[in-house]
Amino acid sequence: MSQSFRHPEILDIARQEGKVSVEGLAQHFGVTLQTIRRDLTDLAEAGQLERVHGGAVLASGTTNIGYEARRSINPEGKTAIARACAAQIPENSALFLGIGTSTEAVARALVHHKDLMVVTNNMNVASILAANHDCEVIVTGGQLRRSDGGLVGALAVETIRRFKFDLAVIGCSALDADGDMLDYDIQEISVSQAIVQQSRRTALVADHSKFTRHAPAKIASLRDVDTFYTDAAPAEVLAEACRGWATEVQVCH
């Protein structure tokens, strides 16, 4: 079966099951694993699928893909980003860690830091840092988003406005070519904006998969960020804009 015939059927399987695996598709079509990997890469480059470990998931539109699927997107890149970010976080500082799988990776990289105070609206971050007895953990409260353990809404914003953070580490669902940081949940937008406003410095942690995704709601711009940690260099137009905004871009490997 030619590539042009496989692609529509791969998309049909993804729509029915939410995710496709390289091994399962290779068996289904009777082709090699390498052939299926090329198919999935082509579909990802066309914006129709998003690659995850061992396969792919449907590309997002106005709603985010499932949390477990997000966890499996580029874990090596997220780990490299998290280590680089954590290495520049001084001990004895007050942080905010936001919602997302990348910020959770930062939390894991902070489990041996000392004398931290971490405020978070991410239940997963709180659980990870509970293992660090030298870290004071404060959870904002708010409406629980069961899909990913995030706390959103007015109560979360009210809590955040009680603090002034040395550093906030946030993520985003998508990063537009003009540097706008985007998300899907409108309730999360006001929380993220309050985080940026209440922080002396802000770091964005976002791997290269965010360069090709789209989401409908704007959080802020990279001009509002001090350091952008990613695992692949952004397009030169965006990189030049970051230089003009004095936004440091760190490409982490």
Short mmCIF file of N, CA and C in Angstrom, two decimals, residues 146-207:
data_model
loop_
_atom_site.label_atom_id
_atom_site.label_comp_id
_atom_site.label_asym_id
_atom_site.label_seq_id
_atom_site.Cartn_x
_atom_site.Cartn_y
_atom_site.Cartn_z
N ARG A 146 -9.74 18.30 36.65
CA ARG A 146 -9.40 16.90 36.86
C ARG A 146 -8.52 16.32 35.76
N SER A 147 -8.60 16.89 34.57
CA SER A 147 -7.85 16.33 33.46
C SER A 147 -6.34 16.36 33.67
N ASP A 148 -5.84 17.36 34.43
CA ASP A 148 -4.39 17.47 34.60
C ASP A 148 -3.95 17.92 35.99
N GLY A 149 -4.89 18.01 36.95
CA GLY A 149 -4.51 18.40 38.30
C GLY A 149 -4.27 19.88 38.46
N GLY A 150 -4.69 20.70 37.49
CA GLY A 150 -4.52 22.14 37.59
C GLY A 150 -5.61 22.79 38.43
N LEU A 151 -5.26 23.88 39.10
CA LEU A 151 -6.22 24.67 39.88
C LEU A 151 -6.37 26.02 39.20
N VAL A 152 -7.58 26.37 38.82
CA VAL A 152 -7.82 27.58 38.04
C VAL A 152 -8.97 28.37 38.66
N GLY A 153 -9.21 29.55 38.12
CA GLY A 153 -10.34 30.36 38.56
C GLY A 153 -9.94 31.48 39.50
N ALA A 154 -10.95 32.19 40.00
CA ALA A 154 -10.73 33.42 40.77
C ALA A 154 -9.98 33.18 42.07
N LEU A 155 -10.24 32.05 42.74
CA LEU A 155 -9.56 31.78 44.00
C LEU A 155 -8.06 31.59 43.79
N ALA A 156 -7.68 30.94 42.70
CA ALA A 156 -6.26 30.78 42.38
C ALA A 156 -5.62 32.15 42.13
N VAL A 157 -6.29 33.01 41.37
CA VAL A 157 -5.77 34.35 41.11
C VAL A 157 -5.62 35.14 42.40
N GLU A 158 -6.64 35.06 43.27
CA GLU A 158 -6.61 35.80 44.55
C GLU A 158 -5.42 35.38 45.40
N THR A 159 -5.14 34.08 45.44
CA THR A 159 -3.99 33.59 46.21
C THR A 159 -2.68 34.09 45.63
N ILE A 160 -2.54 34.02 44.33
CA ILE A 160 -1.32 34.44 43.66
C ILE A 160 -1.02 35.91 43.94
N ARG A 161 -2.05 36.75 43.99
CA ARG A 161 -1.85 38.19 44.19
C ARG A 161 -1.40 38.52 45.62
N ARG A 162 -1.36 37.55 46.49
CA ARG A 162 -0.86 37.76 47.85
C ARG A 162 0.67 37.65 47.93
N PHE A 163 1.30 37.25 46.83
CA PHE A 163 2.73 36.98 46.84
C PHE A 163 3.48 37.87 45.85
N LYS A 164 4.79 37.94 46.06
CA LYS A 164 5.72 38.51 45.08
C LYS A 164 6.84 37.49 44.92
N PHE A 165 6.91 36.84 43.79
CA PHE A 165 7.83 35.73 43.58
C PHE A 165 9.17 36.22 43.03
N ASP A 166 10.24 35.56 43.46
CA ASP A 166 11.54 35.82 42.83
C ASP A 166 11.53 35.36 41.38
N LEU A 167 10.89 34.23 41.14
CA LEU A 167 10.85 33.67 39.80
C LEU A 167 9.57 32.87 39.62
N ALA A 168 8.97 32.99 38.45
CA ALA A 168 7.86 32.13 38.06
C ALA A 168 8.30 31.28 36.89
N VAL A 169 7.98 30.00 36.94
CA VAL A 169 8.25 29.09 35.83
C VAL A 169 6.90 28.64 35.28
N ILE A 170 6.64 29.00 34.04
CA ILE A 170 5.35 28.69 33.44
C ILE A 170 5.56 27.93 32.13
N GLY A 171 4.49 27.30 31.68
CA GLY A 171 4.48 26.64 30.38
C GLY A 171 3.41 27.26 29.51
N CYS A 172 3.25 26.73 28.33
CA CYS A 172 2.18 27.16 27.44
C CYS A 172 1.81 25.97 26.56
N SER A 173 0.63 26.03 25.97
CA SER A 173 0.20 24.95 25.08
C SER A 173 0.69 25.13 23.67
N ALA A 174 0.94 26.37 23.27
CA ALA A 174 1.41 26.66 21.92
C ALA A 174 2.18 27.97 21.95
N LEU A 175 3.08 28.12 20.98
CA LEU A 175 3.88 29.34 20.86
C LEU A 175 3.79 29.82 19.42
N ASP A 176 3.14 30.96 19.22
CA ASP A 176 2.94 31.47 17.87
C ASP A 176 4.24 32.01 17.28
N ALA A 177 4.25 32.15 15.97
CA ALA A 177 5.45 32.63 15.28
C ALA A 177 5.83 34.05 15.70
N ASP A 178 4.84 34.83 16.17
CA ASP A 178 5.14 36.20 16.60
C ASP A 178 5.52 36.29 18.07
N GLY A 179 5.66 35.13 18.74
CA GLY A 179 6.08 35.12 20.14
C GLY A 179 4.97 35.11 21.15
N ASP A 180 3.71 35.05 20.71
CA ASP A 180 2.60 34.97 21.66
C ASP A 180 2.52 33.57 22.27
N MET A 181 2.40 33.52 23.60
CA MET A 181 2.20 32.27 24.32
C MET A 181 0.71 32.00 24.42
N LEU A 182 0.28 30.81 24.04
CA LEU A 182 -1.15 30.51 23.89
C LEU A 182 -1.57 29.33 24.75
N ASP A 183 -2.88 29.31 25.05
CA ASP A 183 -3.45 28.20 25.81
C ASP A 183 -4.88 27.94 25.36
N TYR A 184 -5.48 26.89 25.93
CA TYR A 184 -6.83 26.47 25.54
C TYR A 184 -7.89 26.90 26.54
N ASP A 185 -7.55 26.87 27.82
CA ASP A 185 -8.54 27.12 28.88
C ASP A 185 -8.53 28.61 29.23
N ILE A 186 -9.65 29.28 28.99
CA ILE A 186 -9.73 30.72 29.26
C ILE A 186 -9.54 31.00 30.75
N GLN A 187 -10.02 30.10 31.61
CA GLN A 187 -9.84 30.29 33.05
C GLN A 187 -8.37 30.27 33.44
N GLU A 188 -7.57 29.52 32.70
CA GLU A 188 -6.14 29.44 33.03
C GLU A 188 -5.41 30.71 32.61
N ILE A 189 -5.93 31.41 31.62
CA ILE A 189 -5.27 32.62 31.12
C ILE A 189 -5.10 33.65 32.22
N SER A 190 -6.19 33.95 32.95
CA SER A 190 -6.11 34.97 34.00
C SER A 190 -5.15 34.56 35.10
N VAL A 191 -5.07 33.26 35.38
CA VAL A 191 -4.13 32.76 36.38
C VAL A 191 -2.70 32.99 35.90
N SER A 192 -2.41 32.61 34.66
CA SER A 192 -1.06 32.77 34.12
C SER A 192 -0.65 34.23 34.07
N GLN A 193 -1.58 35.11 33.70
CA GLN A 193 -1.26 36.54 33.64
C GLN A 193 -0.96 37.10 35.02
N ALA A 194 -1.69 36.64 36.04
CA ALA A 194 -1.42 37.08 37.42
C ALA A 194 -0.05 36.60 37.87
N ILE A 195 0.33 35.39 37.47
CA ILE A 195 1.65 34.85 37.83
C ILE A 195 2.75 35.75 37.28
N VAL A 196 2.64 36.13 36.01
CA VAL A 196 3.66 36.98 35.39
C VAL A 196 3.73 38.34 36.09
N GLN A 197 2.58 38.89 36.41
CA GLN A 197 2.53 40.20 37.05
C GLN A 197 3.14 40.18 38.45
N GLN A 198 3.03 39.07 39.15
CA GLN A 198 3.49 38.99 40.54
C GLN A 198 4.91 38.43 40.67
N SER A 199 5.66 38.37 39.58
CA SER A 199 6.99 37.77 39.61
C SER A 199 8.04 38.77 39.16
N ARG A 200 9.16 38.77 39.88
CA ARG A 200 10.26 39.64 39.49
C ARG A 200 10.90 39.19 38.19
N ARG A 201 10.96 37.87 38.00
CA ARG A 201 11.48 37.29 36.77
C ARG A 201 10.56 36.15 36.36
N THR A 202 10.46 35.92 35.05
CA THR A 202 9.60 34.85 34.54
C THR A 202 10.39 34.00 33.55
N ALA A 203 10.26 32.69 33.70
CA ALA A 203 10.87 31.74 32.77
C ALA A 203 9.77 30.93 32.10
N LEU A 204 9.89 30.78 30.79
CA LEU A 204 9.00 29.90 30.04
C LEU A 204 9.75 28.62 29.72
N VAL A 205 9.12 27.47 30.02
CA VAL A 205 9.68 26.18 29.64
C VAL A 205 8.74 25.58 28.60
N ALA A 206 9.24 25.41 27.37
CA ALA A 206 8.40 24.92 26.27
C ALA A 206 9.27 24.23 25.24
N ASP A 207 9.00 22.97 24.97
CA ASP A 207 9.80 22.24 24.00
C ASP A 207 9.37 22.58 22.58
#
